[in-house]
Amino acid sequence: MAAVTVDLDGDFEIIDTGPVTPFLVGGLGMAINVADVTDTAGQRFDDLSVDFAWMLGAGAASALDDQLSLEARYVFSDRGEVARSLNGGFDPRLRAHEFTVGARYSF
């Protein structure tokens, strides 16, 4: 399985409460999903689909100085699905739960 997505994402800072700032994230886009799967009986199928993609999440950033922050965020994303499945034995939905920690630099 492979997926290529193009998204337009945005962050919204809920309220600047001092050293820790909570925020929401969201995005919309398009996903190109490719599957090349063989089931246990040896039946092979490949498929390509183009789907609507979206993501929602939340996080918090902690300021280290005026421009640099450390952040942690959780994001749920739905990238659509491949067009069909193998006799109900294959879940065609492409979804992810992601937790990331990183640095943010503000210009």
CSV table of C-alpha atoms in Angstrom, one decimal:
chain,number,residue,atom,x,y,z
A,1,MET,CA,0.0,0.0,0.0
A,2,ALA,CA,1.1,3.5,-0.7
A,3,ALA,CA,-0.5,6.9,-0.4
A,4,VAL,CA,0.5,10.3,-1.7
A,5,THR,CA,-1.3,13.3,-0.3
A,6,VAL,CA,-1.5,17.0,-1.0
A,7,ASP,CA,-2.9,19.0,1.9
A,8,LEU,CA,-3.7,22.5,2.9
A,9,ASP,CA,-3.2,22.6,6.6
A,10,GLY,CA,-3.5,25.2,9.3
A,11,ASP,CA,-2.7,25.8,13.0
A,12,PHE,CA,-4.9,27.9,15.3
A,13,GLU,CA,-3.5,29.0,18.6
A,14,ILE,CA,-6.4,28.8,21.1
A,15,ILE,CA,-5.1,31.4,23.5
A,16,ASP,CA,-1.6,32.5,24.4
A,17,THR,CA,-1.5,31.6,28.1
A,18,GLY,CA,2.2,32.2,28.8
A,19,PRO,CA,4.9,29.6,28.4
A,20,VAL,CA,2.6,26.9,27.1
A,21,THR,CA,0.2,27.6,24.2
A,22,PRO,CA,-2.5,25.1,23.2
A,23,PHE,CA,-3.4,24.9,19.5
A,24,LEU,CA,-5.7,23.1,17.1
A,25,VAL,CA,-4.7,21.8,13.6
A,26,GLY,CA,-6.8,20.9,10.6
A,27,GLY,CA,-6.4,20.3,7.0
A,28,LEU,CA,-8.1,19.3,3.7
A,29,GLY,CA,-6.6,17.7,0.6
A,30,MET,CA,-6.4,15.0,-1.9
A,31,ALA,CA,-4.9,11.5,-1.6
A,32,ILE,CA,-3.8,9.2,-4.3
A,33,ASN,CA,-3.9,5.6,-2.9
A,34,VAL,CA,-2.3,2.6,-4.4
A,35,ALA,CA,-2.7,-1.0,-3.3
A,36,ASP,CA,-0.9,-4.1,-4.4
A,37,VAL,CA,-2.2,-6.9,-2.1
A,38,THR,CA,-2.1,-10.8,-2.2
A,39,ASP,CA,-4.4,-12.6,0.2
A,40,THR,CA,-3.6,-15.9,1.9
A,41,ALA,CA,-5.3,-17.9,-0.9
A,42,GLY,CA,-3.0,-16.3,-3.4
A,43,GLN,CA,-5.5,-14.0,-4.9
A,44,ARG,CA,-3.8,-10.7,-6.0
A,45,PHE,CA,-5.4,-7.4,-6.5
A,46,ASP,CA,-4.1,-4.0,-7.3
A,47,ASP,CA,-6.0,-0.7,-7.3
A,48,LEU,CA,-5.6,3.0,-7.5
A,49,SER,CA,-8.0,5.6,-6.2
A,50,VAL,CA,-8.1,9.3,-5.7
A,51,ASP,CA,-9.9,10.4,-2.5
A,52,PHE,CA,-10.8,13.4,-0.4
A,53,ALA,CA,-8.3,13.6,2.6
A,54,TRP,CA,-8.7,15.4,5.9
A,55,MET,CA,-7.0,15.7,9.3
A,56,LEU,CA,-7.8,17.1,12.7
A,57,GLY,CA,-5.6,17.4,15.8
A,58,ALA,CA,-4.5,19.3,18.8
A,59,GLY,CA,-1.3,20.1,20.6
A,60,ALA,CA,0.7,22.4,22.8
A,61,ALA,CA,3.8,24.5,22.3
A,62,SER,CA,6.3,25.6,25.0
A,63,ALA,CA,8.3,28.8,24.2
A,64,LEU,CA,12.1,28.5,24.7
A,65,ASP,CA,12.6,32.1,23.5
A,66,ASP,CA,10.9,34.7,21.3
A,67,GLN,CA,11.2,32.6,18.1
A,68,LEU,CA,11.8,28.9,19.1
A,69,SER,CA,9.3,26.6,20.7
A,70,LEU,CA,9.0,22.9,21.5
A,71,GLU,CA,5.7,21.3,20.5
A,72,ALA,CA,3.8,18.1,20.9
A,73,ARG,CA,0.8,17.3,18.9
A,74,TYR,CA,-1.7,14.5,18.2
A,75,VAL,CA,-3.3,14.2,14.7
A,76,PHE,CA,-6.0,11.9,13.3
A,77,SER,CA,-6.0,11.7,9.5
A,78,ASP,CA,-8.3,10.0,7.0
A,79,ARG,CA,-6.8,9.5,3.6
A,80,GLY,CA,-9.8,7.8,1.9
A,81,GLU,CA,-9.6,4.2,0.9
A,82,VAL,CA,-8.7,1.9,-2.0
A,83,ALA,CA,-11.7,1.2,-4.1
A,84,ARG,CA,-12.3,-2.4,-3.2
A,85,SER,CA,-11.3,-5.1,-0.8
A,86,LEU,CA,-10.5,-8.8,-1.0
A,87,ASN,CA,-13.6,-10.8,0.2
A,88,GLY,CA,-13.9,-8.7,3.3
A,89,GLY,CA,-10.5,-9.8,4.5
A,90,PHE,CA,-8.7,-6.5,3.8
A,91,ASP,CA,-9.7,-3.1,5.4
A,92,PRO,CA,-9.5,-0.6,2.5
A,93,ARG,CA,-9.6,2.5,4.8
A,94,LEU,CA,-6.4,4.5,5.1
A,95,ARG,CA,-6.4,6.2,8.5
A,96,ALA,CA,-3.7,7.2,11.0
A,97,HIS,CA,-3.3,8.3,14.6
A,98,GLU,CA,0.0,10.3,14.9
A,99,PHE,CA,1.7,11.7,17.9
A,100,THR,CA,4.7,13.9,17.2
A,101,VAL,CA,7.2,16.0,19.1
A,102,GLY,CA,9.2,18.7,17.4
A,103,ALA,CA,10.6,22.2,17.3
A,104,ARG,CA,8.9,25.3,15.8
A,105,TYR,CA,10.7,28.4,14.6
A,106,SER,CA,8.6,31.6,14.1
A,107,PHE,CA,9.8,34.3,11.8
